[in-house]
Short mmCIF file of C-alpha atoms in Angstrom, two decimals:
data_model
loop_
_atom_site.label_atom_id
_atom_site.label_comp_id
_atom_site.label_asym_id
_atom_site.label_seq_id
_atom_site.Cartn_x
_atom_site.Cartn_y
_atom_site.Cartn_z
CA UNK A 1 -0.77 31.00 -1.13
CA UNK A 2 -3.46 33.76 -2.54
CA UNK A 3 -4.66 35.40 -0.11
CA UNK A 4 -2.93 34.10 2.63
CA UNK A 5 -1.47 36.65 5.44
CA UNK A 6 -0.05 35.56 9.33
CA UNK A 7 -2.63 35.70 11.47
CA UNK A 8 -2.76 37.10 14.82
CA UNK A 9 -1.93 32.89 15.94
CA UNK A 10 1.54 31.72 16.10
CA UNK A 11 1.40 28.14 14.18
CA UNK A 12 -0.36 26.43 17.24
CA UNK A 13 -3.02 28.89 17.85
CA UNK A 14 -0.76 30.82 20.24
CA UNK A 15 -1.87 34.38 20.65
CA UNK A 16 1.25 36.86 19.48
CA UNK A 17 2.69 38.28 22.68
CA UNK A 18 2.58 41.46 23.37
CA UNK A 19 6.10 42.81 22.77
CA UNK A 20 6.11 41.00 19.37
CA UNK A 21 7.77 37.79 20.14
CA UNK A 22 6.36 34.30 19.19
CA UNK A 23 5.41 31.30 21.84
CA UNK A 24 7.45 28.42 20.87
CA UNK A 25 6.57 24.80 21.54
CA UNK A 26 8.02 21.78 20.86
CA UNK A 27 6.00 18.71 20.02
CA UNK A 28 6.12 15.10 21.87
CA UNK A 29 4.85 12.12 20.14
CA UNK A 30 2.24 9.71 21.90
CA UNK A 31 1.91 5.93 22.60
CA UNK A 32 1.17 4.77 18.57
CA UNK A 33 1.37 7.73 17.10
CA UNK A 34 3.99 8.67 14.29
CA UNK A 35 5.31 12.53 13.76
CA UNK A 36 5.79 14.05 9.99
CA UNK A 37 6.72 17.30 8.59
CA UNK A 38 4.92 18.40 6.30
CA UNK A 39 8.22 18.58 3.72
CA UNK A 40 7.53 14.64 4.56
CA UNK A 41 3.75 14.46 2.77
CA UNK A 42 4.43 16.61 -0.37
CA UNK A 43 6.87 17.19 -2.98
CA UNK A 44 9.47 20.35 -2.69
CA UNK A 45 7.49 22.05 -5.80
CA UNK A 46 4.66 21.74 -3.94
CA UNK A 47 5.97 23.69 -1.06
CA UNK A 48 4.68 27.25 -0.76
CA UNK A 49 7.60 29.51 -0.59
CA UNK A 50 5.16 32.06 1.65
CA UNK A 51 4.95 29.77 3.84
CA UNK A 52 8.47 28.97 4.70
CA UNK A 53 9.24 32.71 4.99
CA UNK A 54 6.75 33.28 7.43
CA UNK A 55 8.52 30.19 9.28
CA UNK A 56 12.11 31.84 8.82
CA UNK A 57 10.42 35.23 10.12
CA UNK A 58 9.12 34.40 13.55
CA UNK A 59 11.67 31.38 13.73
CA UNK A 60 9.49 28.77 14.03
CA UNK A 61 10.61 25.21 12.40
CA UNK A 62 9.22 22.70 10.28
CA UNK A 63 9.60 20.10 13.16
CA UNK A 64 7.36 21.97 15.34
CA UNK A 65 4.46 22.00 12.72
CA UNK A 66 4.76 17.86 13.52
CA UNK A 67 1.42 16.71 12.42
CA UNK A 68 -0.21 13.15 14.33
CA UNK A 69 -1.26 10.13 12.34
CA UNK A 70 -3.36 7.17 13.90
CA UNK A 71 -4.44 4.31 12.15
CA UNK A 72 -8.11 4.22 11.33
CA UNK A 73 -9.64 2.07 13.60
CA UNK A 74 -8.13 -1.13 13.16
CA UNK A 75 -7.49 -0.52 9.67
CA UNK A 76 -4.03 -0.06 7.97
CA UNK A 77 -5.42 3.41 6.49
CA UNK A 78 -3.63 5.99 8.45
CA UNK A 79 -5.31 9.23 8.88
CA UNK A 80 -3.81 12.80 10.80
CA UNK A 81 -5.82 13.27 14.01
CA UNK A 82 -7.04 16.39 12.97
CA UNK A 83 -9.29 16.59 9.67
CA UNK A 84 -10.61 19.31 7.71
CA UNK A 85 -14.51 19.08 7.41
CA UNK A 86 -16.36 20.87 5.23
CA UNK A 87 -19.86 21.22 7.07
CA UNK A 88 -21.54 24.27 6.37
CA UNK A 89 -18.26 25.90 5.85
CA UNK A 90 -17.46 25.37 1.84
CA UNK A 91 -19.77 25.73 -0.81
CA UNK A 92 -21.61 28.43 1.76
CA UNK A 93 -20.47 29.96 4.51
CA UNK A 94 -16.99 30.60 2.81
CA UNK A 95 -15.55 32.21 -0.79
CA UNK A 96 -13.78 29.45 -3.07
CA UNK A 97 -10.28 31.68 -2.51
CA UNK A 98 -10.68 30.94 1.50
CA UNK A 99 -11.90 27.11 0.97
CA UNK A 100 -8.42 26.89 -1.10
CA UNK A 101 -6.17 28.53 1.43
CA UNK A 102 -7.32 26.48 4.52
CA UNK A 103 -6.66 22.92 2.58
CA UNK A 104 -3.43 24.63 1.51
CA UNK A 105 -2.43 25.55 4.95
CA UNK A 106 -4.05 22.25 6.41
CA UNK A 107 -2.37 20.25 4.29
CA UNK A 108 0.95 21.54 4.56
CA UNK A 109 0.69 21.13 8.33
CA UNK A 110 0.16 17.57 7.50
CA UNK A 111 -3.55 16.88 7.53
CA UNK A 112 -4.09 14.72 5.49
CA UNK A 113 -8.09 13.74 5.44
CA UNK A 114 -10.74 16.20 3.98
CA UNK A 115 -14.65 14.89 5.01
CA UNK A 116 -17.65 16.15 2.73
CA UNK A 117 -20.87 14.74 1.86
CA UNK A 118 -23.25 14.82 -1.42
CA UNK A 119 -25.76 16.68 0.95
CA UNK A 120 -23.18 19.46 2.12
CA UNK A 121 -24.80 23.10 0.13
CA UNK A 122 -26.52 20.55 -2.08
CA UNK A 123 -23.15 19.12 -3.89
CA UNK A 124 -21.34 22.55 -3.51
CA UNK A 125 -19.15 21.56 -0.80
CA UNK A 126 -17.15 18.59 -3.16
CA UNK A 127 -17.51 20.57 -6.08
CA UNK A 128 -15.00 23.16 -4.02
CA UNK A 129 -13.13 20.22 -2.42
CA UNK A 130 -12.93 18.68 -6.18
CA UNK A 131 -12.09 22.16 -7.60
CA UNK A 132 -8.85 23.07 -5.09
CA UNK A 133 -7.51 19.33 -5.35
CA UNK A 134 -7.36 19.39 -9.06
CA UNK A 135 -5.94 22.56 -9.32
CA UNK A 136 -3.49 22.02 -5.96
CA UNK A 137 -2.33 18.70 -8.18
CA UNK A 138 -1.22 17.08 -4.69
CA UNK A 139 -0.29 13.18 -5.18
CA UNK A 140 -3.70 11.53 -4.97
CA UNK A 141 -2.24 8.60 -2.84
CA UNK A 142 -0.74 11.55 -0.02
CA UNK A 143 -4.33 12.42 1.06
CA UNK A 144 -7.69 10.92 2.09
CA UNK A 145 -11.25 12.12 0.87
CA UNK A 146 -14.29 11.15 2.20
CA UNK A 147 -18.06 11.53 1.77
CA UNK A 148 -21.30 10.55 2.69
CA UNK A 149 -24.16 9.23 1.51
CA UNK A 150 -28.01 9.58 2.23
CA UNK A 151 -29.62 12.83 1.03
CA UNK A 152 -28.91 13.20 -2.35
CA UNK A 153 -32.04 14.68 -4.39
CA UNK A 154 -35.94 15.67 -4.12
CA UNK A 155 -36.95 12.03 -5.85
CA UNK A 156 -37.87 8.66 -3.68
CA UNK A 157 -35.23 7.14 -5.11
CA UNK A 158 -32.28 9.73 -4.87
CA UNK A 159 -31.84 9.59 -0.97
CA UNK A 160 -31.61 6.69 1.27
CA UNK A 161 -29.04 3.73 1.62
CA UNK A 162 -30.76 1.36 -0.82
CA UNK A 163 -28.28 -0.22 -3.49
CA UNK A 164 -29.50 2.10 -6.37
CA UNK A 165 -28.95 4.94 -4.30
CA UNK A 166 -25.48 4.21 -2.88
CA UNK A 167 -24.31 3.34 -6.27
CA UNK A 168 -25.62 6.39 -7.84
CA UNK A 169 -25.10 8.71 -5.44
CA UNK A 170 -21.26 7.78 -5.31
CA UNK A 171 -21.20 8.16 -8.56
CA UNK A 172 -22.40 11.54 -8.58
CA UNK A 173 -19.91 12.49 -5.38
CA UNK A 174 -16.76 11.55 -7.63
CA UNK A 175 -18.06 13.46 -10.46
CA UNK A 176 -18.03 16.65 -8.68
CA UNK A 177 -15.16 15.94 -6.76
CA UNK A 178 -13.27 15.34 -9.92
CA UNK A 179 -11.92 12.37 -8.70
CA UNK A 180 -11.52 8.66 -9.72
CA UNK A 181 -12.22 7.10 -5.95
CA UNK A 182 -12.61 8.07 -2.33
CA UNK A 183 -11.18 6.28 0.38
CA UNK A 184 -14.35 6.35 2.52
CA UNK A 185 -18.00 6.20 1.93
CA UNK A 186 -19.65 6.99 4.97
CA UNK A 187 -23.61 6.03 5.11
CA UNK A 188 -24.64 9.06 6.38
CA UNK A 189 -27.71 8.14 9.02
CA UNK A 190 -29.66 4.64 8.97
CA UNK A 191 -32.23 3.67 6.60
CA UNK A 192 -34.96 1.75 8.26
CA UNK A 193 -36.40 1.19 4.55
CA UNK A 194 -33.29 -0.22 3.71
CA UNK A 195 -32.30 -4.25 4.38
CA UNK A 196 -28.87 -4.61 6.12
CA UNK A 197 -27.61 -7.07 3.86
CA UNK A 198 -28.79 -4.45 0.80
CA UNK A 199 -26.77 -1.96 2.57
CA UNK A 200 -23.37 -3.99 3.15
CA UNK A 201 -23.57 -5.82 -0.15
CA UNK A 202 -24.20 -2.55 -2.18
CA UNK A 203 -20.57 -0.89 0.23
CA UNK A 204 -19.00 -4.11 -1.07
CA UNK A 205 -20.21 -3.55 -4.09
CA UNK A 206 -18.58 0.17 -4.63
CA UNK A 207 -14.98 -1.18 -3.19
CA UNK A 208 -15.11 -3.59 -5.48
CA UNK A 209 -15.59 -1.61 -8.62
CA UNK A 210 -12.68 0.66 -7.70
CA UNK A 211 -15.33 3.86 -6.21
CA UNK A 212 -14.26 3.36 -2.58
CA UNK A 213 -11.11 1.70 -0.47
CA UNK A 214 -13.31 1.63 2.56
CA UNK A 215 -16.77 2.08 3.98
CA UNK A 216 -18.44 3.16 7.40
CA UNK A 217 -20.69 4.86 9.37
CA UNK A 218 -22.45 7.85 10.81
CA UNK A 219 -24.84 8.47 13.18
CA UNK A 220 -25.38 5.06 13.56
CA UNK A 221 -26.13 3.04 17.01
CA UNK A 222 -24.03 0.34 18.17
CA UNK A 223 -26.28 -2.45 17.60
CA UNK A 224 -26.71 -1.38 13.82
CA UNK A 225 -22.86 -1.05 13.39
CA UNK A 226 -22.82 -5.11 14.76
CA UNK A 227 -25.58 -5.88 12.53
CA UNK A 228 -23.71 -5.08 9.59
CA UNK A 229 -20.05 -6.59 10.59
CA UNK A 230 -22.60 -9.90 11.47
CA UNK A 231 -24.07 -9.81 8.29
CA UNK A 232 -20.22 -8.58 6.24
CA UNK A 233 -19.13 -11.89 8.05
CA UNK A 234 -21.68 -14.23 7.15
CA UNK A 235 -22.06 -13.35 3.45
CA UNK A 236 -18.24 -12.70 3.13
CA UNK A 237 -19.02 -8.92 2.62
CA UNK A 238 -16.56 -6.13 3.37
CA UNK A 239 -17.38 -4.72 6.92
CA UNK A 240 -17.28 -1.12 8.41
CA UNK A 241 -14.35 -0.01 9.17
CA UNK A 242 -15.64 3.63 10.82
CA UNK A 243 -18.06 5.38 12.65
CA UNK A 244 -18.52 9.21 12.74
CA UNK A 245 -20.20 10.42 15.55
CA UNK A 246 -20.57 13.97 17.60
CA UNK A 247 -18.41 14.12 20.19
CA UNK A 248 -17.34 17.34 22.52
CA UNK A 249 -17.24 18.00 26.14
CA UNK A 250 -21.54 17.98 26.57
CA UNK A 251 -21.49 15.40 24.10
CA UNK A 252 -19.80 11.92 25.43
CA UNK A 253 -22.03 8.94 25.78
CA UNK A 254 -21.84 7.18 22.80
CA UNK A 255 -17.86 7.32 21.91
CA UNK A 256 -16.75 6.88 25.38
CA UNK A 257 -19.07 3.88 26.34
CA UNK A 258 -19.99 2.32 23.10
CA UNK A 259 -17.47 2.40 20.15
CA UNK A 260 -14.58 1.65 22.35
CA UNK A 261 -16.23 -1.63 22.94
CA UNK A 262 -16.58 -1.90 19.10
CA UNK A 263 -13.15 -0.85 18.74
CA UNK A 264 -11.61 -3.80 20.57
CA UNK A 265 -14.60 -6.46 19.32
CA UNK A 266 -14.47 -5.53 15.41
CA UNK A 267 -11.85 -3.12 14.71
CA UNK A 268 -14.10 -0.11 14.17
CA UNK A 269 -12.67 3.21 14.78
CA UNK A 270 -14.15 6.70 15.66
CA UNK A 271 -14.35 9.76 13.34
CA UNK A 272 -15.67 12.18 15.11
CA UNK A 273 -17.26 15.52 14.12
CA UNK A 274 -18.61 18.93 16.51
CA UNK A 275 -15.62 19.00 19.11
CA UNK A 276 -16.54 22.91 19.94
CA UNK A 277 -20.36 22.26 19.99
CA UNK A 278 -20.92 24.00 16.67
CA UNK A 279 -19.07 27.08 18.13
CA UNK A 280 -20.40 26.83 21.66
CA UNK A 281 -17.33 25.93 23.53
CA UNK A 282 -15.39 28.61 21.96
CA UNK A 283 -18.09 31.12 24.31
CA UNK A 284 -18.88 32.92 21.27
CA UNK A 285 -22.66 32.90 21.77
CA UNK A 286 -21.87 33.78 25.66
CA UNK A 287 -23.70 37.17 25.88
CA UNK A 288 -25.37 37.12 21.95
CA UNK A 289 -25.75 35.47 18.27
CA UNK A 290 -22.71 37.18 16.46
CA UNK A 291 -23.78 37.84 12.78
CA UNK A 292 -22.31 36.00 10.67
CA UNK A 293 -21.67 33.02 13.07
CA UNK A 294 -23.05 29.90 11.95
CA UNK A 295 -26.38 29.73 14.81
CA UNK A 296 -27.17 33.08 12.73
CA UNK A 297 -27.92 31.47 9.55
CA UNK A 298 -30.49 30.36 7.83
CA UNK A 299 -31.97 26.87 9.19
CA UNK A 300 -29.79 27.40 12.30
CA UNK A 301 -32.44 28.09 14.58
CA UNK A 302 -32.21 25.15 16.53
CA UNK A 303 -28.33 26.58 17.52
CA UNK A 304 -29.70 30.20 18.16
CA UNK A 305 -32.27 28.16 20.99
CA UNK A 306 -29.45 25.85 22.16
CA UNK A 307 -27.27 28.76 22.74
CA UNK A 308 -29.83 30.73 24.36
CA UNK A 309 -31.31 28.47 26.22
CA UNK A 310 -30.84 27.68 30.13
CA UNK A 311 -28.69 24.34 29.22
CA UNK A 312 -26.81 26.42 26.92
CA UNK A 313 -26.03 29.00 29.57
CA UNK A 314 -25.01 25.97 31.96
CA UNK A 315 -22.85 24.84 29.53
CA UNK A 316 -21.10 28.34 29.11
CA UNK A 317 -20.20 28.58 32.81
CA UNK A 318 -18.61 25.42 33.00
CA UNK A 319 -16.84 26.45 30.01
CA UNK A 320 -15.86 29.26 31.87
CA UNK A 321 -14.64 26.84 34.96
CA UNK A 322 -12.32 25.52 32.53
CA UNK A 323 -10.44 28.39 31.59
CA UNK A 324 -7.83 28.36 34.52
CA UNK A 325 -7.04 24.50 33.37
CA UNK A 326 -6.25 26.14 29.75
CA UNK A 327 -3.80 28.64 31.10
CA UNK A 328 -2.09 26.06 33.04
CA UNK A 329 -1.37 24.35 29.61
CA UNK A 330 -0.65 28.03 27.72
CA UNK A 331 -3.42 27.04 25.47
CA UNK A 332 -6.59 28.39 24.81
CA UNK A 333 -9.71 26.49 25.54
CA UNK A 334 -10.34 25.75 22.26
CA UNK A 335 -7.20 23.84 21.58
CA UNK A 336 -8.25 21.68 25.62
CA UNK A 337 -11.11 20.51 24.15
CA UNK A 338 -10.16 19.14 20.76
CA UNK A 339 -7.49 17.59 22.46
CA UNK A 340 -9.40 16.26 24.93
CA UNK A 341 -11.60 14.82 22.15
CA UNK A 342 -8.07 13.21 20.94
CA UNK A 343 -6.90 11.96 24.27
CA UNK A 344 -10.32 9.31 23.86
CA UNK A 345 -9.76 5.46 22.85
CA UNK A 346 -10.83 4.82 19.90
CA UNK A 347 -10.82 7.72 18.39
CA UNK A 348 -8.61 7.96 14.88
CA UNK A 349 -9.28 11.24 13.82
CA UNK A 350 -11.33 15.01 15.02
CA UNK A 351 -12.65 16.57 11.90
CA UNK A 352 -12.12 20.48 12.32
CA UNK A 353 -15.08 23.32 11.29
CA UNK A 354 -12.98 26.48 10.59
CA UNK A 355 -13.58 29.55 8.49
CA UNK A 356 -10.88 31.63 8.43
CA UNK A 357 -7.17 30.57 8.95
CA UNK A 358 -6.82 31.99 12.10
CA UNK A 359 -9.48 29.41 13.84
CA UNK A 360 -7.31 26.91 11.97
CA UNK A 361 -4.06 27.54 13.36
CA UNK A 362 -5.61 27.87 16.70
CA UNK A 363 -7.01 24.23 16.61
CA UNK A 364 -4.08 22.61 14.85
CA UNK A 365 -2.62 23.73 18.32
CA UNK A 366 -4.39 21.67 20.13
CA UNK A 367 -2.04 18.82 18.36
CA UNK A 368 0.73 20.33 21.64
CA UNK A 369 -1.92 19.84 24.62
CA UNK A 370 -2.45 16.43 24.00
CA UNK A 371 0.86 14.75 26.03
CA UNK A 372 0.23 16.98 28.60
CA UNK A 373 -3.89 15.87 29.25
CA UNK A 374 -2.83 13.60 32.33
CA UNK A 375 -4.98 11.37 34.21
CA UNK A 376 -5.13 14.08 36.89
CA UNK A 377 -6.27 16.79 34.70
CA UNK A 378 -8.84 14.69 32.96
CA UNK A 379 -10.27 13.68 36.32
CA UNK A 380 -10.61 17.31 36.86
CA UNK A 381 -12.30 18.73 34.06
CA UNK A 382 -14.66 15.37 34.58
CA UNK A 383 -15.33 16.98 37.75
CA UNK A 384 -16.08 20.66 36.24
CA UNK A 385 -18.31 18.89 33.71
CA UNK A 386 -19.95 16.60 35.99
CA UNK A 387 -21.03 14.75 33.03
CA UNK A 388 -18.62 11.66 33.00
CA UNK A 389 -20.30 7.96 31.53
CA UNK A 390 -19.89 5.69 34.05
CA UNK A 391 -18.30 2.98 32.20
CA UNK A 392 -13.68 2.26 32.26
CA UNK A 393 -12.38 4.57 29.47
CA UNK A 394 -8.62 4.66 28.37
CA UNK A 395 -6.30 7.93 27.84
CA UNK A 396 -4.79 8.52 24.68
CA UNK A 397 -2.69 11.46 26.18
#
C-alpha cells in the first residue's frame, strides 16, 4: 500500500505495549453471524504483500483479522458490521493517497460496504470512492456501495426526492463513482413536497433499470418508513429494505425503540451512522477544539457549541465513568461503544468516520468486544448513562 506504515495500534486498535510486544486476541463468532478472512473476499493478486509482512512481523494471523457479516435487515444482501463512511472525511478533510489506503486496509480486513452521498464535498466524496475502486480493480460483486440522495444542486429541481430528481441524481452518483450500479440508494431525509407513492415508484423505478439492487432510508421516522412499505405493497412496488439513522451512547431512542419493531413487522434493518458522537466519545474535545478536528471546521459550529456546552461536558464525564468498564475488556473506549452500537437488534451494519489508519485499526477492534458485552455489563453502562428507552430491547452480543 502507498503510504501505508504500522501504526502505533496492533490490528484491533490495541495500543503497542511497552516492551515492544503485541496484544493478541482471538475472535469468537456471534449468534448469526459468519467469520471471513480477508484472503476469503479477494483474489491472491489482490493481496498486498506489505500487509502480510507486517502480519508475519508482530505474529499476528489472518484468522484474527476475522471480519463480521450480518444480513441487511431481512434482506439476503450481506453486509460486514463495520462500514467505511465517507462523511466529511473524503473529498475534504483527507488527501486522495489517505482516502485510498483506508479502503485498502478496510477492505482487506473484510469490510465490505463503503456509504457516500451526491451531497458529501459537493460530489467529491464518490468521485474519490469512484477513483480508488477503479484503480483498486476489486471484483465489483465482493463489495457494496451506497449513496444517497436529496441535495444534489442550487436549482428547484436538482434536490429533493421527486421522480426527476431521484432518477437524475442517481445518474449523476454512478457517473462519478465510475460505476455501472450501486447496491443501495438511500433517500437521504423526507420530502414533504414529494408524494409517497412518487417516491417508492421512482426507487422501483431505478432497481428496475439496473441503477440500484436495493433502496432505503435515512433520517426518516417510523411512520414514514410504514407509509412507504404500505404503499410498495399495495401498488406492487419494491419496499425499503434500510434505514440509516444516528445512533451512539447519547443517541438511542429511535433504533432501540422504533426500528426493532420495524425489523420484525417488515424486514427493515438499521444502518447506522455517528457511533463516537462526531468525535465526542473519543474525549477529544474534553478540555478544547483540537485544530484540525472536524468541530474545528468550517460549518462545524454547531459541534464546537455541542462540545462546549454544559450537556456536552455531562456527556464527557460519563464518558469518563466508562473507562474502568473498557479496561476490564482491554479495549479502549472507543472500540465499547461501537460495539455496543453492534450488540443492538436490528442493527446490520456501523458505518465508521476515520481519518488516518490508526483510528481505523482502533475501531475495527471493536469487532473483539462484542461477545464479551454481556447482559450484566450492558445493564451497567445503562446505569452510567442513565439514558436507557424504556421499551424490551434484545442483545446481539
Amino acid at each position: 500500500m502507498n503510504g501505508y506504515k504500522s501504526p502505533g495500534w496492533d490490528l484491533f486498535g490495541s495500543p503497542v505495549c511497552k516492551t515492544g510486544g503485541w496484544k493478541r486476541r482471538t475472535l469468537g463468532a456471534g449468534l448469526g453471524e459468519s467469520l471471513s478472512s480477508p484472503h476469503q473476499c479477494m483474489t491472491h493478486g489482490q493481496r498486498d504483500c506489505g500487509l502480510e509482512t507486517f502480519l508475519k512481523t508482530h505474529e499476528l494471523s489472518l484468522l484474527e483479522m476475522s471480519m463480521r457479516y450480518r444480513n441487511l435487515g431481512k434482506s439476503g444482501l450481506r453486509v460486514s458490521c463495520l462500514g467505511l463512511g465517507t462523511w466529511v472525511t473524503f473529498g475534504s478533510q483527507i488527501s486522495d493517497e489517505v482516502a485510498e489506503n483506508l479502503m485498502t486496509v478496510a477492505y482487506e480486513h473484510g469490510v465490505n460496504l463503503f456509504d457516500t452521498a451526491e451531497v458529501y464535498a459537493a460530489g467529491r466524496a464518490e468521485r474519490t470512492l469512484g477513483k480508488i475502486l477503479k484503480k483498486k480493480e476489486w471484483r465489483r460483486s465482493s463489495y457494496v456501495v451506497t449513496t444517497k440522495i436529496y441535495w444534489g444542486g442550487q436549482a428547484e429541481t436538482e434536490r429533493g426526492l421527486s421522480r426527476k430528481h431521484i432518477i437524475e441524481g442517481l445518474r449523476g452518483s454512478l457517473e462519478r463513482l465510475q460505476l455501472d450500479y450501486v447496491d443501495i440508494v438511500f433517500a437521504n431525509r423526507m420530502d414533504p413536497n414529494s408524494p409517497m407513492e412518487e417516491i417508492v415508484r421512482a426507487m422501483t423505478f431505478v432497481i428496475n433499470q439496473g441503477m440500484a439492487m436495493y433502496w432505503g432510508t435515512s433520517r426518516w421516522s417510523a411512520m414514514e418508513i410504514m407509509e412507504a412499505y404500505s404503499v410498495a405493497r399495495q401498488f406492487n412496488l419494491i419496499p425499503p429494505v434500510c434505514e440509516q439513522a444516528e445512533y451512539h451512547l447519547f443517541q438511542r431512542e429511535k433504533v432501540e425503540t422504533q426500528l426493532p419493531e420495524l425489523y420484525h413487522k417488515i424486514g427493515v434493518g438499521s444502518m447506522t451512522w455517528s457511533p463516537l458522537a462526531c468525535g465526542l466519545i473519543t474525549g477529544k474535545y474534553t478540555d478544547t477544539v483540537p485544530e484540525k478536528s472536524r468541530a474545528s471546521f468550517k460549518g462545524y459550529h454547531w459541534l464546537k457549541e455541542k462540545a462546549i456546552s454544559q450537556e456536552g461536558k455531562k456527556q464527557h464525564s460519563k464518558v469518563k465513568e466508562l473507562h474502568p468498564i473498557a479496561d476490564r475488556l482491554n479495549c479502549t473506549v472507543t472500540q465499547l461503544a461501537i460495539a455496543w452500537c453492534l450488540r443492538s437488534e436490528g442493527v446490520s451494519s456501523v458505518l465508521l468516520g476515520v481519518s488516518n489508519i490508526e483510528q481505523l485499526l482502533e475501531n475495527l477492534g471493536a469487532i473483539q468486544v462484542l461477545p464479551h458485552l454481556t447482559p450484566q455489563l450492558v445493564t451497567e453502562i445503562d446505569q452510567i448513562l442513565g439514558n436507557k428507552p424504556n421499551l424490551k430491547k434484545d442483545s446481539r452480543a
